[in-house]
Structures are given as structure tokens and as C-alpha cells.
Amino acid sequence: MEFAAAASEKHEIVIIGGGICGLATALALHRKGLKSIVLERSETLRAYGGGIGLLPNAWRALDQLGVGSRLRSMAVLLQGGRDILIDENKERKIEHVTGESRCLQRSDLITTLADELPIGTIRLGSEVVSIDLDSITKTPRLLLTCGSYIDAEIVIGCEGGRSKVAELLGLKASRAFDVGVIRGLTTYPNAHSMPHELHQIRKGEIGVGMLPITKHLIHWFVALPTHLLSGDKFPHDPKHIKQMALELIKDFPSNIYETIELSDLDSMSATHLRYRAPWDLLLGTMRKGTVTVAGDAMHVMGPFIGQGGASGLEDAVVLGRCLSMAMSGIEGNNKKEKIAKIEAGLDQYVKERRMRVLGLSTITYLIGIIVGSPSPLVKIVAGFILVILFRDRASHVHFDCGKL
């Protein structure tokens, strides 16, 4: 149907979601001279999850966005790591990944990206109720909870695994792994003694990971099959989350228990990990008219190989490059020609990203099965497929998304 006449704002590019990918996409467009607005439903910038590990491919993208140098000063360089299996009294040193690896505080990453954007780019407390395409022009119109409309030439959905934009494109809903994770930060006023390494400790079905961010700050997580959680939902109250984490790791070494016991309550979060199935990424539609998706809205995946945030940063660089190239050749007021060129630019973006995120999502999907499935046979089959398809498990960190 055609839209009834109504007062509305008009913007060339609207990004839905003010998380890492949404802000990075806005920054990529800004660097290329393209103006956008970011609609974030929360009243504050979102920085859930404590810390985020970033491997070499993520730092290449951050350098293209012009924020790599600033962020490097906020985190120590990691020198590798250790896997410790308590049940078997074994310890395995993890080979150092070639290139740069650091763990950042999510709030530092979010704030840095936001600070680089022009004033007025981010609109907090702006939740999108619905997205429709005009039956004649095929351009998108957004309805906000406040009752106002925004007419846009381009809409980019960066609003996570339950994206309304992904629904509009017909992408199948994201699914839940049988894996949950509790995350937090611990501050040591007088400095901690942890080496600059990732430590992963496993006992039975419970895994704990710890990464230093600075000499005073440690990011930690507890990963576990969801059947070990009490009730149908994760707790939301930070005190309850902390109590649950401490109960789960009570038989772990005392230094692990102490780190979580000393953690900052306001950093605590519990999440049921989600994923978009690899076959949905292979076959799904990622562009309809001048609407597309990026980040978790396109390819939400587990954190098992540290590529969720990194792939969203790559999306931002590629999308900024493809859109700027498409729109640089637009002249005059020929609306039809302009839309055609924008669609071609978005198609190029989807083409460049589809196989990349398909590979990452397949790896994380298989690892998620290995970690969360209660069936030993299923774990063995998934492990066999993983070895056959991905002989070099670290190759994804050498990827370069190219120049902005």
C-alpha cells in the first residue's frame, strides 16, 4: 500500500542500533563524507558484556576507521595463552597468534567510536516499531515508538540477533545455542599479577576464561551448557548473576574464585548465546531495495573464536567503501538512477561479506555444538567436520577487509 500523507523527517542514511557495528558503520560513512543518523532504543550507549577480545583482523578494521591508535593505549598486548584441564591435571600452552591481540573494555570501544561521530548523529531513546517499503518508490519508512516517522533513502539494520530489519529481509530468526555465558570485570586497585595471556580453565561442563585488559583490570567469563542454569531464564539482577557464577566455579582454583568474587557488580551480565544458521547465511536475502543488515543482525554467532565484534567492524569498513563508491557517481536529481546505484553498492557489500561470515559462522556453529551438546556422538561428528573443513583454525585472523 501507499503511505498516507504524514509529517515525517527525511534522512539519506538511517542506521538502526547503536552497538559496536552500528557506531562503526556510521563512522565509516562519516570518514567517506556520507551523513547518517543512528537510532538507539536505549537511553544510554550499550556496552554490555564487560570486555571484548579483538584479534589482528579487528585491529586492521579499527585502523581503517581511524581509532586503532587511541584504543591501543587502553589495553595491554596479549602474548598467547594457556588451556588448563582441571579434571585431567593437564595444562596446554596456546600458540601465540601472529599479529596483534588485545582485550578491550566494551565501554571504551563504544565511547571511542561515538566520540568520533559528529554531534547529533546518535539518537538515544529512539526505538523503531516497524519498517515498511513504499509500494511505488520501494524506499523505507520507519515508525518510532514516539509516533513519528522517518523516511530514509537507505536503512542499515545493526540491532542485533533479533533484528526487525532482518525480519523485513526474510532472514530466518536466530537460534539459541545450548550454551550460556556469564561475563564480568574485576578491578584490582593495586594491580593484578596475571600474565598478559588468555587463560582458559575447564572442569567438566564448566569453562572459565580470563583476559587482562590493563594491569588493574581483568575480563572474565564462565561458559556452561544452559541445562545447568536454574529456571527457564537467565537471572538479570547482578547480585544473582554473581552468586550463580560463584556457585558454578566453587571447585575451581582459589585464584579463579577470588577474581570473580571481587568482580564489579555493574559489569555483570548473563547471556544465552545465539547464532544464525550457516545455511541461512548462504541462502538468505541480505538486501531488499535500499535496506540491508550488518553485524549481529546479519550473522550473530558465538564468541568461541573471538570474531563476533570483529566481523561487525569488518562489515562497517566494507559497507562504507561500497556505498561511497556507489554514491560518488550519482549526479543530478534522477531518483530512479540513484536508487539503482545504491542497490548495486549494497549488492557488492553483500557479495563481499557473505562467504566471509559464512565461514566464521560455520566454525562457531560447530564449536557451539561441541561445547553445548549433551550427546558424545554429536560432539564427535561436529569435531570431525570441523577438522575436515577448517584445517587451519587460525586462518580467519589473517583476513584483511581492505581499505575504507
PDB file of C-alpha atoms in Angstrom, residues 281-282 284-287 292-293 298 314-315 318-319 321-322 342-359 399 401:
ATOM      1  CA  LEU A 281      23.508 -17.070   5.669  1.00  0.00           C
ATOM      2  CA  LEU A 282      24.280 -18.941   2.458  1.00  0.00           C
ATOM      3  CA  GLY A 284      19.185 -15.813   2.840  1.00  0.00           C
ATOM      4  CA  THR A 285      18.353 -12.414   1.322  1.00  0.00           C
ATOM      5  CA  MET A 286      20.529  -9.678   2.792  1.00  0.00           C
ATOM      6  CA  ARG A 287      19.335  -6.763   0.679  1.00  0.00           C
ATOM      7  CA  THR A 292      20.442  -4.207   4.370  1.00  0.00           C
ATOM      8  CA  VAL A 293      21.907  -5.604   7.605  1.00  0.00           C
ATOM      9  CA  MET A 298      23.268 -10.356   9.694  1.00  0.00           C
ATOM     10  CA  GLU A 314      34.761  -5.549   9.016  1.00  0.00           C
ATOM     11  CA  ASP A 315      31.162  -5.120   7.840  1.00  0.00           C
ATOM     12  CA  VAL A 318      33.252  -2.820   3.582  1.00  0.00           C
ATOM     13  CA  LEU A 319      29.808  -1.197   3.695  1.00  0.00           C
ATOM     14  CA  ARG A 321      33.589   1.561   0.997  1.00  0.00           C
ATOM     15  CA  CYS A 322      30.862   0.057  -1.200  1.00  0.00           C
ATOM     16  CA  ILE A 342      22.676   2.421  -4.167  1.00  0.00           C
ATOM     17  CA  GLU A 343      21.228  -1.062  -4.654  1.00  0.00           C
ATOM     18  CA  ALA A 344      24.272  -2.032  -6.743  1.00  0.00           C
ATOM     19  CA  GLY A 345      26.552  -0.786  -3.973  1.00  0.00           C
ATOM     20  CA  LEU A 346      24.657  -2.792  -1.343  1.00  0.00           C
ATOM     21  CA  ASP A 347      24.792  -5.864  -3.575  1.00  0.00           C
ATOM     22  CA  GLN A 348      28.566  -5.508  -3.775  1.00  0.00           C
ATOM     23  CA  TYR A 349      28.735  -5.270   0.019  1.00  0.00           C
ATOM     24  CA  VAL A 350      26.653  -8.433   0.431  1.00  0.00           C
ATOM     25  CA  LYS A 351      28.767 -10.233  -2.170  1.00  0.00           C
ATOM     26  CA  GLU A 352      31.998  -9.348  -0.362  1.00  0.00           C
ATOM     27  CA  ARG A 353      30.723 -10.306   3.081  1.00  0.00           C
ATOM     28  CA  ARG A 354      28.577 -13.388   2.524  1.00  0.00           C
ATOM     29  CA  MET A 355      31.275 -16.039   2.178  1.00  0.00           C
ATOM     30  CA  ARG A 356      33.471 -14.446   4.841  1.00  0.00           C
ATOM     31  CA  VAL A 357      30.769 -14.517   7.515  1.00  0.00           C
ATOM     32  CA  LEU A 358      29.571 -17.917   6.307  1.00  0.00           C
ATOM     33  CA  GLY A 359      32.978 -19.387   7.149  1.00  0.00           C
ATOM     34  CA  PHE A 399      41.853 -11.742   6.938  1.00  0.00           C
ATOM     35  CA  CYS A 401      38.810  -6.385   4.925  1.00  0.00           C
TER      36      CYS A 401
END
